[in-house]
RNA sequence: GGUUCCAUAGCUCAGUUGGAUAGAGCAACUGCCUUCUAAGCAGUAGGUCAUUGGUUCGAAUCCAAUUGGAAUCACCA
């Protein structure tokens, strides 16, 4: 970032002097020199050829020659097929490195606009436990927030709990019918699991009744609409909306069970929120906005009494905003909560972490707020859409019991991590608590990394067996490297080697410069991940870094190195590598152990 | 059918604003534990970047068409 900028300015200068033309900054790219060529930075000269009216090689030669004269830290240059490779003096690298160790330079990111960024994620329903799909959502949300915060943004983490609706009533009804007053305490089940059990139970009752009605001669459609349990559930919802005390009490009781269960899951997952909204508090808010739009003739009343908006000019369809009976639909409440948040926080951006099955919904939402209602903050909405998580057996379907439960999954991961750790026998001196803590770090880390390393917008395949493989591009591999470095540093300390000495190795071994360069890139990776909202970028960078470190130092004797200066330099580079690994993994919400 | 997204090694995935000879891991095969932690390292093999055309000095990357897959197009959330 520092070097690139200076080289860029110098090149722009030279080009404008030499060929008397004004270049825009974008047409000039400085990139890192590919492995197989000598040099540190590369200038692509093709864009200048039209001005220089010379061959690419001659142009590159000319620029290279002038750069040597004007930029003091450039040691040498070479030209290959129109690529101008620049080498930087070793002293310059070392200077930079010695500065970097003060950590001030670690993330040299300027103060950002401090108006908040509101990030909504998780957004569970309270009728069933969290599953693998939620896991991707939660992890993405958490990581995105971490990355934005590392970029010095003011982030507000928000969860919108969908705690009302027909699905909740189904669980409640089944509990009344066949629950026998079962509670989390009496059953030993986690609260969300218990409620989820009755949601499944409802489905069973419902199907039973449908079959019965069908055998009485009704068509399938008729049976689905007339099944008594369904009618009862609908009645219950109506009573809930009317504020029926008995129903509300049961609703509150069962939801409280669920929240207790969710809290445990969130805690295990290591995610948190600054603010939790409940849909039962906000679902009415959108109505006013719809009324307002109706008065301004932005929306219109359909002949059946429902209120709608026509988005055909924008390439979309007609959309219902309020039911004919005056009750609100999904988009009504989202219009409401968005407005609520905009007024509450005056955010520069509102990010929604929601699956790609709702792309259309968010297109509509943005369009209505921004273009139709003309709210200035409408365009601040950003839908971070992620793909589905599929299983080798196909899609997850709750009815077919192919859902991967979040708690079970985490438990499995931890158990496997523990088994592996014990098998390797490196932690025999650990206490049980320490071992559990380590297993949890490794198991949960493996899960998080496995999911976050994939580009969010792509559908991904979750193979339970492969995911717990702790080899290759996985969190345990990264954690392991970190642990090894810390162990190395502990031993150095025991030998009373002072790592903090400022270092000036006369010549940095060429290969190790490569590692230094990778480290050098870290701040810009974080910055870019912040703008792209992509934890995958951080994950893959970290893996590259670890590969690079292992490649250079795996078989390099560091503590036994006779050249004292070189030894200290390598220890410092190791220390710095470990720090970056730790920092990067923290952005992904993954802990790294000191020892494993 | 309309809209949006995806297609890179047998499998799972990377691939920076278009740049040099396409990158890992898993699976397969070969070496390496008296050596700072082998959850590792080094190596072999594996590719028509879905297809075709276009844009240009230069395309896995941008544009168009085609093929295949996913999501969505509810008075469900």
XYZ file of C-alpha atoms (C1' of nucleotides) in Angstrom:
673
model
C 0.000 0.000 0.000
C 2.814 2.365 0.804
C 5.180 1.256 -1.910
C 2.492 0.889 -4.528
C 1.354 4.414 -3.957
C 4.802 5.899 -4.327
C 5.601 3.860 -7.408
C 2.299 4.829 -8.911
C 2.894 8.510 -8.431
C 6.366 8.258 -9.851
C 5.226 6.357 -12.908
C 2.413 8.809 -13.562
C 4.925 11.598 -13.386
C 7.370 9.954 -15.703
C 4.765 9.029 -18.249
C 3.302 12.497 -18.381
C 6.769 14.029 -18.718
C 8.030 11.589 -21.278
C 5.006 11.294 -23.487
C 3.219 14.494 -22.538
C -0.126 12.928 -21.805
C -2.446 12.907 -18.808
C -3.187 9.440 -17.485
C -5.975 8.665 -15.162
C -4.895 6.693 -12.121
C -7.080 3.724 -12.965
C -5.273 2.862 -16.160
C -2.122 2.267 -14.166
C -1.774 -0.919 -12.197
C 0.950 -1.923 -9.817
C 0.813 -5.561 -8.884
C 3.021 -7.930 -7.060
C 5.536 -9.740 -9.189
C 4.666 -13.325 -9.925
C 6.713 -15.960 -8.209
C 8.696 -17.101 -11.221
C 10.081 -13.685 -12.059
C 12.589 -11.613 -10.182
C 11.275 -8.443 -8.647
C 8.843 -7.219 -6.017
C 6.395 -5.045 -7.892
C 5.331 -5.081 -11.495
C 4.154 -2.248 -13.673
C 2.094 -3.226 -16.684
C 3.152 -0.898 -19.455
C 0.737 -1.889 -22.196
C -1.604 0.999 -21.491
C 1.186 3.526 -22.197
C 2.250 2.074 -25.507
C -0.284 4.115 -27.440
C 1.244 7.291 -26.016
C 4.900 6.325 -26.215
C 4.543 5.016 -29.763
C 7.281 2.541 -28.996
C 7.314 -1.185 -28.437
C 6.159 -2.388 -25.011
C 9.667 -3.491 -24.110
C 11.252 -0.199 -25.105
C 8.595 1.716 -23.195
C 9.169 -0.411 -20.132
C 12.921 0.085 -20.379
C 12.475 3.824 -20.577
C 10.150 3.988 -17.594
C 12.301 1.624 -15.586
C 15.389 3.704 -16.195
C 13.637 6.855 -15.040
C 12.154 5.155 -12.006
C 15.634 4.157 -10.886
C 16.595 7.808 -10.941
C 13.551 9.198 -9.156
C 12.538 6.557 -6.643
C 15.308 5.929 -4.140
C 14.048 2.609 -2.801
C 14.085 0.883 -6.172
C 17.146 -1.268 -6.449
C 16.803 -2.717 -9.881
C 14.434 -3.440 -12.715
C 13.981 -5.918 -15.519
C 11.657 -6.100 -18.463
C 9.914 -9.196 -19.733
C 7.364 -9.020 -22.521
C 5.998 -5.653 -21.570
C 6.047 -6.246 -17.856
C 8.316 -3.964 -15.885
C 9.495 -5.750 -12.762
C 10.906 -3.604 -9.990
C 13.066 -4.801 -7.118
C 13.158 -2.963 -3.847
C 16.206 -2.568 -1.652
C 16.412 -5.055 1.196
C 16.968 -2.198 3.616
C 13.666 -0.720 2.562
C 11.875 -3.975 3.304
C 13.610 -4.271 6.635
C 12.768 -0.730 7.543
C 9.179 -1.379 6.740
C 9.293 -4.616 8.682
C 10.830 -3.023 11.752
C 8.078 -0.413 11.691
C 5.373 -2.954 11.144
C 6.317 -4.791 14.308
C 5.219 -1.840 16.343
C 1.713 -2.930 15.207
C 0.810 0.658 14.494
C 1.039 -0.183 10.860
C -0.830 -3.437 11.166
C -4.112 -1.986 10.087
C -3.493 1.472 8.888
C -7.087 2.337 8.249
C -8.303 5.877 8.472
C -11.261 6.994 10.504
C -14.446 6.132 8.702
C -17.805 7.777 8.609
C -19.071 7.065 12.110
C -22.768 6.932 11.394
C -23.734 3.346 12.107
C -23.942 0.342 9.873
C -26.836 -1.807 11.011
C -26.381 -5.480 10.248
C -29.318 -7.815 10.625
C -28.598 -11.501 10.793
C -29.855 -14.784 12.214
C -33.563 -13.823 12.180
C -34.896 -17.160 13.396
C -38.448 -18.454 13.637
C -39.421 -19.535 17.115
C -41.155 -22.729 16.112
C -38.095 -24.856 15.499
C -34.410 -25.140 16.407
C -31.608 -23.633 14.357
C -30.231 -25.754 11.544
C -27.317 -25.696 9.141
C -28.821 -22.930 7.012
C -28.991 -20.644 10.055
C -25.408 -21.536 10.827
C -24.237 -20.067 7.541
C -26.339 -16.998 8.189
C -25.066 -16.469 11.711
C -21.437 -17.025 10.844
C -21.597 -14.712 7.864
C -23.288 -12.020 9.907
C -20.802 -12.256 12.717
C -17.787 -12.264 10.390
C -19.082 -9.367 8.313
C -19.548 -7.333 11.481
C -16.050 -8.203 12.681
C -14.526 -7.173 9.384
C -16.429 -3.911 9.261
C -15.348 -3.164 12.801
C -11.744 -3.871 11.881
C -12.244 -1.239 9.209
C -13.253 1.140 12.021
C -16.906 1.276 11.172
C -19.514 1.731 13.862
C -21.442 -1.540 13.616
C -24.753 -2.402 15.250
C -25.611 -6.092 15.330
C -29.299 -6.701 15.130
C -31.519 -9.765 15.256
C -35.156 -9.761 14.207
C -36.942 -12.657 15.829
C -39.980 -13.918 14.008
C -41.992 -14.771 17.073
C -45.548 -14.632 15.756
C -47.601 -16.175 13.050
C -49.375 -19.334 12.138
C -46.276 -21.501 12.534
C -45.990 -20.621 16.215
C -49.658 -21.378 16.734
C -49.157 -24.814 15.212
C -46.582 -25.705 17.847
C -48.780 -24.295 20.596
C -51.807 -26.206 19.444
C -49.981 -29.516 19.200
C -48.558 -28.921 22.664
C -52.046 -28.370 24.073
C -53.387 -31.438 22.311
C -50.697 -33.940 23.086
C -48.136 -32.201 25.225
C -49.366 -33.293 28.626
C -47.869 -30.162 30.154
C -44.398 -31.190 29.084
C -41.709 -28.597 29.866
C -37.987 -28.388 29.150
C -37.386 -29.352 32.774
C -39.721 -32.327 32.781
C -38.520 -33.636 29.432
C -34.870 -32.735 29.702
C -35.089 -31.259 26.224
C -33.623 -27.913 25.206
C -36.461 -25.392 24.952
C -36.219 -24.864 21.215
C -36.028 -28.589 20.640
C -39.162 -29.157 22.683
C -41.150 -26.588 20.729
C -39.764 -27.941 17.494
C -40.943 -31.380 18.508
C -44.506 -30.105 18.700
C -44.223 -28.389 15.381
C -43.458 -31.790 13.900
C -46.264 -33.254 15.969
C -48.671 -30.763 14.440
C -47.642 -31.855 10.995
C -48.336 -35.441 11.972
C -51.816 -34.631 13.262
C -52.512 -32.522 10.218
C -51.530 -35.245 7.800
C -53.588 -37.779 9.717
C -56.665 -35.617 9.381
C -56.051 -34.989 5.715
C -55.887 -38.711 5.069
C -59.060 -39.237 6.994
C -60.908 -36.534 5.078
C -59.614 -37.863 1.798
C -60.909 -41.309 2.642
C -64.261 -39.654 3.223
C -64.198 -38.533 -0.385
C -62.783 -35.023 -0.237
C -60.182 -33.918 -2.745
C -56.667 -33.357 -1.503
C -57.003 -29.591 -1.775
C -60.273 -29.540 0.111
C -58.848 -31.764 2.796
C -55.805 -29.547 3.234
C -58.002 -26.526 3.728
C -60.618 -28.116 5.953
C -58.552 -30.181 8.347
C -59.820 -29.295 11.838
C -56.370 -28.763 13.385
C -55.485 -26.228 10.750
C -58.728 -24.339 11.286
C -58.032 -24.421 14.973
C -54.554 -23.021 14.476
C -55.921 -20.234 12.331
C -58.454 -19.441 15.010
C -55.693 -19.361 17.521
C -53.759 -16.836 15.466
C -56.827 -14.661 15.295
C -57.251 -14.850 19.059
C -53.577 -14.032 19.459
C -54.012 -10.905 17.350
C -57.028 -9.958 19.451
C -54.847 -10.269 22.511
C -56.594 -13.250 24.118
C -54.966 -13.549 27.534
C -54.768 -17.303 27.743
C -53.252 -17.668 24.303
C -50.814 -14.842 24.903
C -49.677 -16.435 28.145
C -49.003 -19.773 26.507
C -47.286 -18.015 23.624
C -45.028 -16.122 26.015
C -44.238 -19.264 27.961
C -43.289 -21.343 24.944
C -41.311 -18.562 23.308
C -39.345 -18.123 26.519
C -38.341 -21.779 26.285
C -37.189 -21.227 22.754
C -35.140 -18.148 23.641
C -33.393 -20.055 26.364
C -32.505 -22.721 23.825
C -31.381 -20.190 21.217
C -29.179 -18.444 23.756
C -27.310 -21.655 24.358
C -26.854 -22.226 20.640
C -25.662 -18.653 20.064
C -23.283 -18.916 22.948
C -21.804 -22.151 21.686
C -21.470 -20.565 18.270
C -19.847 -17.515 19.792
C -22.158 -14.907 18.318
C -23.981 -12.032 19.922
C -26.256 -9.104 19.151
C -26.468 -5.511 20.260
C -30.194 -5.391 19.857
C -32.994 -7.878 19.373
C -36.236 -6.921 17.696
C -39.353 -9.020 18.037
C -41.729 -9.142 15.180
C -44.654 -9.161 17.571
C -43.631 -5.615 18.478
C -42.986 -4.382 14.984
C -45.399 -6.156 12.672
C -47.957 -3.384 12.805
C -45.523 -0.596 11.966
C -45.676 -1.000 8.229
C -49.374 -0.284 8.037
C -48.938 3.441 8.498
C -46.421 3.564 5.726
C -48.792 1.734 3.448
C -51.589 4.130 4.392
C -49.313 7.054 3.668
C -48.425 5.641 0.262
C -52.075 5.035 -0.442
C -52.927 8.652 0.338
C -50.182 9.830 -1.976
C -51.518 7.550 -4.703
C -48.258 5.650 -4.854
C -50.185 2.522 -3.923
C -53.750 1.682 -4.799
C -56.668 -0.281 -3.491
C -57.506 -3.353 -5.507
C -61.177 -4.178 -6.078
C -60.950 -7.022 -3.563
C -59.915 -4.537 -0.862
C -56.232 -5.367 -0.690
C -53.672 -2.614 -1.093
C -51.111 -3.148 -3.802
C -48.250 -1.524 -5.599
C -47.561 -1.830 -9.286
C -43.914 -2.451 -10.085
C -44.373 -3.496 -13.682
C -42.547 -0.443 -14.976
C -39.580 -1.512 -12.919
C -39.629 -4.977 -14.426
C -41.332 -6.646 -11.493
C -44.901 -7.644 -10.751
C -47.799 -6.321 -8.836
C -47.270 -6.812 -5.146
C -49.760 -7.027 -2.281
C -48.855 -4.784 0.649
C -51.869 -5.258 2.870
C -54.389 -8.082 2.872
C -58.007 -7.446 2.050
C -58.867 -8.014 5.696
C -56.416 -5.284 6.631
C -53.775 -7.512 8.194
C -50.158 -7.136 7.268
C -48.019 -9.394 5.126
C -44.297 -10.072 5.204
C -43.281 -7.008 3.252
C -45.495 -4.755 5.357
C -43.555 -5.516 8.468
C -40.222 -5.189 6.671
C -41.198 -1.749 5.431
C -41.982 -0.960 9.052
C -38.815 -2.279 10.650
C -36.630 -0.681 7.984
C -38.221 2.681 8.677
C -37.936 2.139 12.395
C -34.244 1.447 12.094
C -33.590 4.298 9.738
C -35.168 6.693 12.219
C -33.579 5.106 15.229
C -29.972 4.985 14.012
C -29.764 7.180 10.937
C -27.397 4.567 9.500
C -25.114 4.986 6.499
C -25.928 1.427 5.538
C -28.395 -1.287 6.481
C -27.152 -4.765 5.732
C -29.482 -7.745 5.719
C -27.917 -11.185 5.840
C -30.683 -13.223 4.250
C -30.705 -16.254 1.980
C -30.920 -15.882 -1.768
C -34.425 -17.279 -1.854
C -35.454 -13.805 -0.794
C -33.676 -11.874 -3.524
C -36.956 -10.904 -5.079
C -38.357 -9.750 -1.776
C -35.443 -7.402 -1.216
C -35.611 -6.052 -4.747
C -39.199 -5.140 -4.053
C -38.411 -3.694 -0.634
C -35.650 -1.452 -1.946
C -37.700 -0.352 -4.899
C -40.656 0.655 -2.770
C -38.607 2.555 -0.205
C -36.210 4.161 -2.616
C -38.067 4.778 -5.849
C -41.727 4.719 -4.822
C -41.764 6.351 -1.417
C -38.626 8.331 -2.185
C -36.971 7.861 1.196
C -33.410 9.093 0.961
C -32.159 6.131 2.968
C -33.786 3.573 0.698
C -30.595 3.035 -1.222
C -28.623 2.304 1.939
C -30.213 -1.130 2.098
C -27.821 -3.883 1.106
C -29.020 -7.442 0.876
C -26.092 -9.766 1.507
C -27.553 -12.785 -0.162
C -26.056 -16.174 0.431
C -26.607 -19.504 -1.267
C -28.154 -22.565 0.182
C -26.263 -25.219 2.039
C -26.856 -28.563 0.445
C -26.079 -32.028 1.668
C -24.603 -34.871 -0.376
C -28.001 -36.494 -0.131
C -29.654 -33.417 -1.600
C -31.522 -30.567 -0.002
C -32.386 -30.337 3.635
C -36.019 -31.047 4.215
C -37.460 -30.919 7.673
C -40.311 -33.211 6.720
C -37.947 -35.914 5.579
C -35.780 -35.562 8.627
C -32.715 -34.643 6.574
C -32.136 -31.399 8.447
C -28.775 -30.991 10.100
C -29.401 -29.541 13.528
C -27.024 -26.781 14.596
C -26.496 -28.058 18.141
C -25.925 -31.636 17.039
C -23.521 -30.505 14.380
C -21.433 -28.442 16.783
C -21.420 -31.247 19.285
C -20.204 -33.711 16.663
C -17.464 -31.383 15.510
C -16.213 -30.909 19.059
C -16.315 -34.637 19.752
C -14.284 -35.424 16.642
C -11.792 -32.702 17.474
C -11.415 -34.146 20.932
C -10.908 -37.641 19.636
C -8.229 -36.455 17.233
C -6.489 -34.387 19.844
C -6.338 -37.246 22.284
C -5.174 -39.630 19.604
C -2.197 -37.410 18.824
C -1.345 -37.385 22.482
C 0.141 -33.892 22.537
C -2.134 -32.690 25.254
C -1.661 -35.434 27.798
C -0.659 -32.887 30.412
C -3.868 -30.921 29.859
C -6.600 -30.835 32.493
C -10.072 -31.937 31.449
C -11.202 -28.326 31.319
C -8.285 -27.349 29.135
C -8.890 -30.268 26.823
C -12.583 -29.413 26.502
C -11.749 -25.813 25.806
C -9.251 -26.815 23.125
C -11.642 -29.320 21.535
C -14.287 -26.665 21.358
C -11.901 -24.172 19.740
C -10.876 -26.709 17.140
C -14.300 -28.219 16.463
C -16.186 -24.948 16.231
C -13.309 -23.364 14.349
C -13.356 -26.140 11.783
C -17.077 -25.674 11.241
C -16.852 -21.906 10.930
C -13.943 -21.988 8.563
C -15.477 -24.692 6.407
C -18.517 -22.526 5.828
C -16.900 -19.114 5.648
C -14.200 -19.997 3.149
C -16.804 -20.409 0.438
C -17.998 -17.388 -1.498
C -21.307 -16.433 0.167
C -23.335 -16.102 -2.987
C -22.597 -19.630 -4.111
C -24.609 -22.614 -3.078
C -22.329 -24.877 -1.127
C -22.153 -28.522 -0.388
C -21.798 -29.559 3.200
C -20.370 -33.005 3.487
C -20.463 -33.864 7.195
C -17.682 -36.371 6.808
C -15.380 -34.076 4.895
C -16.082 -31.085 7.064
C -14.640 -32.758 10.094
C -11.512 -33.705 8.242
C -8.931 -31.566 9.927
C -6.366 -31.672 7.144
C -5.852 -29.309 4.267
C -7.551 -25.962 3.944
C -9.153 -26.019 7.365
C -9.146 -24.022 10.565
C -7.303 -26.723 12.541
C -4.431 -26.578 10.074
C -4.218 -22.816 10.555
C -4.622 -23.122 14.312
C -1.938 -25.745 14.375
C 0.549 -23.503 12.621
C -0.229 -20.746 15.077
C 0.284 -23.080 18.017
C 3.596 -24.247 16.597
C 4.858 -20.707 16.221
C 3.872 -19.832 19.767
C 5.679 -22.895 20.995
C 8.719 -21.832 19.023
C 8.558 -18.406 20.607
C 8.210 -19.870 24.084
C 11.341 -21.885 23.515
C 13.183 -18.858 22.223
C 12.186 -17.000 25.337
C 13.429 -19.855 27.487
C 16.742 -19.556 25.702
C 16.656 -15.847 26.490
C 16.800 -14.742 22.912
C 15.606 -11.175 22.749
C 13.181 -10.994 19.856
C 12.554 -7.322 20.268
C 15.931 -6.204 19.014
C 15.725 -4.127 15.937
C 17.114 -6.148 13.100
C 19.165 -5.390 10.053
C 19.983 -8.577 8.263
C 22.472 -7.756 5.559
C 20.577 -9.742 3.008
C 17.093 -11.150 3.282
C 16.928 -14.620 1.753
C 14.868 -14.294 -1.391
C 12.286 -16.866 -0.355
C 11.621 -15.281 2.970
C 10.945 -11.999 1.315
C 8.006 -13.753 -0.273
C 6.551 -14.422 3.162
C 7.206 -10.860 4.209
C 5.323 -9.707 1.157
C 2.332 -11.871 2.005
C 2.255 -10.315 5.440
C 2.588 -6.908 3.888
C -0.632 -7.453 1.970
C -2.774 -8.203 4.972
C -4.109 -4.702 5.651
C -5.303 -4.259 2.102
C -6.992 -7.652 2.208
C -8.941 -6.621 5.304
C -9.837 -3.351 3.705
C -11.045 -5.035 0.574
C -12.992 -7.642 2.525
C -14.721 -4.728 4.233
C -15.883 -3.256 0.990
C -16.739 -6.572 -0.588
C -18.310 -7.925 2.587
C -16.577 -11.198 1.987
C -15.183 -13.268 4.853
C -14.110 -15.810 2.224
C -11.400 -13.413 1.143
C -9.935 -13.345 4.651
C -10.187 -17.103 5.007
C -8.395 -17.864 1.781
C -5.755 -15.240 2.419
C -5.024 -16.739 5.831
C -4.639 -20.158 4.324
C -2.197 -18.778 1.759
C -0.225 -17.143 4.528
C 0.012 -20.339 6.534
C 1.043 -22.288 3.445
C 3.732 -19.727 2.759
C 5.000 -19.840 6.322
C 5.159 -23.626 6.403
C 6.797 -23.680 3.027
C 9.647 -21.450 4.134
C 10.133 -22.420 7.730
C 8.984 -25.986 8.089
C 12.424 -27.411 7.519
C 14.411 -24.325 8.361
C 16.275 -24.529 11.637
C 15.431 -21.337 13.437
C 16.539 -21.885 16.985
C 19.624 -23.687 15.822
C 20.522 -21.076 13.252
C 24.058 -19.893 13.878
C 23.700 -16.470 12.376
C 22.198 -14.679 15.335
C 20.763 -11.819 13.365
C 19.087 -14.092 10.882
C 17.663 -16.134 13.739
C 16.129 -13.076 15.349
C 14.773 -11.954 12.029
C 13.108 -15.309 11.495
C 11.689 -15.322 14.974
C 10.297 -11.863 14.419
C 8.780 -12.908 11.137
C 7.265 -15.921 12.910
C 5.877 -13.735 15.642
C 4.389 -11.387 13.152
C 2.912 -14.268 11.171
C 1.292 -15.653 14.318
C -0.153 -12.244 15.138
C -1.668 -11.863 11.694
C -3.094 -15.379 11.824
C -4.690 -14.629 15.155
C -6.053 -11.332 13.968
C -7.401 -12.748 10.725
C -9.040 -15.702 12.409
C -10.630 -13.393 14.925
C -12.302 -11.591 12.048
C -13.889 -14.913 11.160
C -14.900 -15.429 14.777
C -12.440 -18.280 15.218
C -10.262 -18.633 18.303
C -6.694 -19.813 18.021
C -4.998 -21.840 20.756
C -1.531 -21.154 22.157
C -0.838 -24.832 22.224
C -2.329 -27.887 20.594
C -42.596 -18.800 -19.403
C -40.351 -13.869 -16.766
C -36.428 -12.275 -13.335
C -31.890 -13.226 -10.523
C -27.683 -16.311 -9.441
C -24.270 -20.301 -10.540
C -20.907 -23.532 -14.139
C -12.748 -23.882 -13.149
C -8.896 -31.157 -11.995
C -12.665 -37.408 -10.409
C -14.785 -34.550 -5.616
C -14.912 -29.747 -2.544
C -13.323 -24.981 -3.530
C -9.633 -20.435 -4.581
C -8.353 -17.263 -8.604
C -7.678 -9.335 -6.426
C -10.063 -3.291 -10.641
C -8.966 -7.949 -17.525
C -2.225 -9.242 -17.255
C 3.021 -13.315 -17.669
C 3.175 -20.759 -17.780
C -4.356 -21.948 -14.293
C -4.067 -22.647 -7.952
C -5.050 -25.387 -3.298
C -7.195 -29.370 -0.433
C -9.467 -34.313 -0.650
C -8.979 -39.024 -3.195
C -4.396 -41.933 -5.951
C 0.930 -42.748 -6.201
C 6.577 -41.556 -4.206
C 9.749 -39.897 -0.478
C 10.608 -37.545 4.697
C 9.534 -38.316 12.177
C 17.298 -39.212 16.781
C 15.997 -32.566 14.079
C 11.853 -25.520 17.028
C 4.851 -29.969 17.319
C 4.227 -35.283 11.055
C -3.233 -32.026 12.457
C 3.112 -31.339 8.823
C 6.734 -30.949 4.492
C 8.672 -32.185 -0.515
C 7.262 -34.546 -5.144
C 4.261 -37.342 -9.338
C -0.276 -37.495 -11.849
C -4.791 -35.046 -12.950
C -7.590 -28.839 -17.141
C -11.093 -27.667 -24.239
C -11.892 -22.578 -17.162
C -19.921 -25.516 -19.900
C -20.300 -24.176 -25.604
C -19.990 -20.461 -29.502
C -19.168 -15.650 -30.961
C -17.690 -10.511 -29.708
C -14.784 -6.356 -27.257
C -8.471 -5.638 -27.273
C -2.025 -5.458 -27.147
C -4.096 -9.492 -23.694
C -10.238 -12.862 -21.395
C -11.411 -18.076 -16.484
C -12.468 -12.705 -15.526
C -16.165 -7.899 -19.526
C -20.574 -8.271 -23.413
C -24.175 -11.369 -26.319
C -26.325 -15.976 -27.535
C -26.766 -21.202 -26.384
C -26.703 -25.467 -22.915
C -27.077 -27.355 -17.964
C -28.302 -26.422 -12.645
C -30.452 -23.428 -8.462
C -33.738 -19.745 -6.379
C -38.010 -16.883 -7.035
C -42.371 -15.132 -9.521
C -48.553 -16.222 -2.858
C -53.677 -12.056 0.594
C -46.447 -17.858 3.581
C -42.691 -15.897 6.546
